[in-house]
Amino acid sequence: MIAVKPKKGHLLVAEPSITGDLSFNRSVVLLADHNEDGSVGFILNKPLGYTLHELIPEISATFKIYNGGPIEQDNLYFIHNVPQLIPGSIEIAEGIYWGGDFELTKNLINEGKVGRNNIRFFLGYSGWDAEQLQNELESNSWIISENELRNKIIAKSPTDFWKEKIKEQGGEYLIWSNAPENPIYN
């Protein structure tokens, strides 16, 4: 039985047992949408080797690009905490928004009105069909966690984020927070 039900704005923290999946091994996913039809999220702690300027040269900012998940990795997505500046945004939860007017967003970044603490970009997203996430939760693939950082999560460093979330679980999870990424190397 799952004690906490997933909802928009919650975090999914990968169980330590997820070792062979490159996308989800040691990942922390922000659920951007969750309903009876399925779920969508973005991996918060998997930076890629690209900057925003490298992908879109007309944007002067060198913000990191993150691996949002294994679906549609040729598409760029973004979350932010400045809905008053970016029209067309969809509220995820508690001051975190998804998408909006991209042309205006490019201009706001170039003008310095939107900075790296306000916005995060992803290639791809994570998605689950109607019952898929529930099945993964029941098979202990994920831990559901509240997002206590709220809209400040956008500025959260990806380094050790998964370890921090695992340590919060306490008990048997404490040993996993210091284990090597590949347990074979232990």
XYZ file of C-alpha atoms in Angstrom:
186
model
C 0.000 0.000 0.000
C 1.338 3.412 -0.962
C 0.998 5.894 1.892
C 1.220 9.080 -0.209
C -0.554 9.381 -3.542
C 1.288 11.177 -6.352
C 0.074 14.587 -7.473
C 1.286 17.549 -9.494
C 4.225 19.202 -7.800
C 5.366 16.101 -5.919
C 8.807 14.614 -6.459
C 9.471 11.046 -7.492
C 12.752 9.814 -6.031
C 14.187 6.725 -7.701
C 14.570 3.757 -5.384
C 18.189 2.600 -5.020
C 17.167 -0.640 -6.761
C 16.859 1.172 -10.116
C 20.386 0.554 -11.389
C 20.225 -0.402 -15.073
C 18.077 2.464 -16.328
C 20.281 5.340 -17.524
C 17.466 7.883 -17.393
C 16.047 7.023 -13.997
C 18.986 5.625 -12.012
C 19.362 7.991 -9.020
C 16.922 10.492 -10.468
C 14.597 13.008 -8.856
C 11.570 13.800 -11.028
C 9.227 16.756 -10.612
C 5.676 15.676 -11.505
C 4.418 18.427 -13.803
C 1.062 16.733 -14.354
C -0.727 13.730 -12.875
C -4.280 12.628 -13.567
C -6.317 9.548 -14.483
C -4.880 9.594 -18.027
C -1.244 9.483 -16.950
C 1.676 11.498 -15.637
C 4.357 13.839 -16.988
C 7.510 14.912 -15.212
C 11.014 16.301 -15.632
C 14.210 14.827 -14.182
C 15.762 17.599 -12.086
C 19.214 16.197 -11.414
C 20.614 14.975 -14.749
C 22.426 17.857 -16.452
C 23.535 17.235 -20.020
C 26.708 18.491 -21.654
C 24.893 21.328 -23.448
C 24.125 24.924 -22.679
C 21.114 26.870 -23.836
C 23.294 29.030 -26.095
C 24.724 25.928 -27.794
C 21.230 24.675 -28.649
C 19.712 28.062 -29.483
C 22.506 30.459 -30.557
C 20.227 33.525 -30.488
C 19.988 33.116 -26.696
C 23.121 34.467 -25.060
C 22.715 32.609 -21.747
C 24.804 29.550 -20.938
C 22.200 27.879 -18.701
C 22.616 24.113 -18.330
C 20.257 21.853 -20.219
C 18.916 18.842 -18.314
C 17.785 15.411 -19.428
C 14.055 15.698 -18.721
C 13.417 12.054 -19.506
C 13.459 9.491 -22.275
C 10.443 10.798 -24.236
C 10.756 13.329 -27.096
C 14.403 14.106 -26.378
C 14.571 16.264 -29.481
C 12.143 18.769 -27.913
C 13.069 21.507 -25.453
C 10.831 22.094 -22.410
C 11.111 24.517 -19.511
C 9.802 25.170 -16.038
C 10.024 28.526 -14.286
C 8.917 30.641 -11.341
C 8.070 33.898 -13.166
C 4.527 33.501 -14.547
C 4.011 37.260 -14.355
C 6.664 37.605 -17.079
C 5.867 34.553 -19.225
C 2.258 34.400 -20.434
C 0.710 31.084 -21.365
C 2.363 29.210 -18.491
C 0.680 26.255 -16.808
C 0.892 26.116 -13.020
C 2.374 22.888 -11.719
C 2.190 23.742 -8.011
C 3.146 26.409 -5.474
C 4.839 28.917 -7.757
C 6.278 26.478 -10.312
C 5.106 26.834 -13.897
C 5.597 24.880 -17.095
C 6.113 26.447 -20.522
C 4.667 29.626 -21.902
C 5.470 32.084 -24.693
C 8.897 30.892 -25.859
C 9.710 33.859 -28.123
C 9.088 36.254 -25.251
C 11.068 33.971 -22.924
C 14.090 34.143 -25.237
C 13.944 37.946 -25.168
C 13.545 38.040 -21.366
C 16.619 35.836 -20.946
C 18.685 37.947 -23.349
C 17.596 41.117 -21.517
C 18.640 39.602 -18.171
C 15.083 39.699 -16.793
C 14.948 35.891 -16.402
C 17.992 34.214 -14.864
C 19.153 30.698 -14.079
C 17.375 30.800 -10.686
C 14.084 31.473 -12.497
C 14.083 28.882 -15.275
C 15.322 25.377 -16.089
C 15.430 23.764 -19.536
C 15.072 20.092 -20.416
C 15.514 17.942 -23.488
C 12.706 15.411 -23.327
C 10.336 14.527 -20.540
C 9.300 11.555 -18.433
C 5.863 10.093 -19.016
C 3.667 7.330 -17.715
C 0.416 5.916 -19.088
C -2.735 5.804 -16.956
C -1.774 2.915 -14.633
C 1.970 2.737 -15.354
C 3.145 5.043 -12.579
C 0.843 3.351 -10.070
C 2.310 -0.029 -11.049
C 5.859 1.317 -10.656
C 4.981 2.724 -7.232
C 3.508 -0.611 -6.156
C 6.670 -2.404 -7.324
C 8.752 0.007 -5.193
C 10.522 1.774 -8.055
C 9.784 5.259 -6.689
C 9.429 7.117 -3.422
C 6.923 9.976 -3.436
C 8.267 13.089 -1.726
C 6.827 16.505 -1.012
C 8.597 19.384 -2.740
C 9.532 21.390 0.326
C 11.704 23.703 -1.803
C 8.600 24.823 -3.731
C 9.561 27.252 -6.529
C 13.165 27.433 -5.296
C 13.649 23.913 -6.660
C 14.507 25.506 -10.014
C 17.748 26.864 -8.535
C 18.570 23.616 -6.688
C 21.953 22.169 -7.596
C 21.684 18.696 -9.145
C 24.818 17.544 -7.319
C 23.897 15.134 -4.529
C 20.163 15.957 -4.840
C 19.235 12.264 -5.035
C 21.468 11.464 -2.039
C 19.812 14.223 -0.018
C 16.323 12.919 -0.830
C 17.349 9.342 0.030
C 18.868 10.449 3.366
C 15.541 12.131 4.216
C 13.910 8.689 4.087
C 16.097 7.520 6.984
C 16.303 3.916 8.146
C 17.582 1.420 5.596
C 17.965 4.194 3.014
C 20.861 5.828 4.882
C 23.333 3.219 3.673
C 22.308 3.835 0.054
C 23.064 7.545 0.274
C 26.796 6.763 0.404
C 26.848 3.725 -1.872
C 28.554 4.074 -5.265
C 26.283 4.688 -8.245
C 27.086 1.205 -9.508
C 26.934 -1.179 -6.501
C 29.365 -3.540 -8.263
C 32.096 -0.985 -7.504
C 31.500 -1.272 -3.764
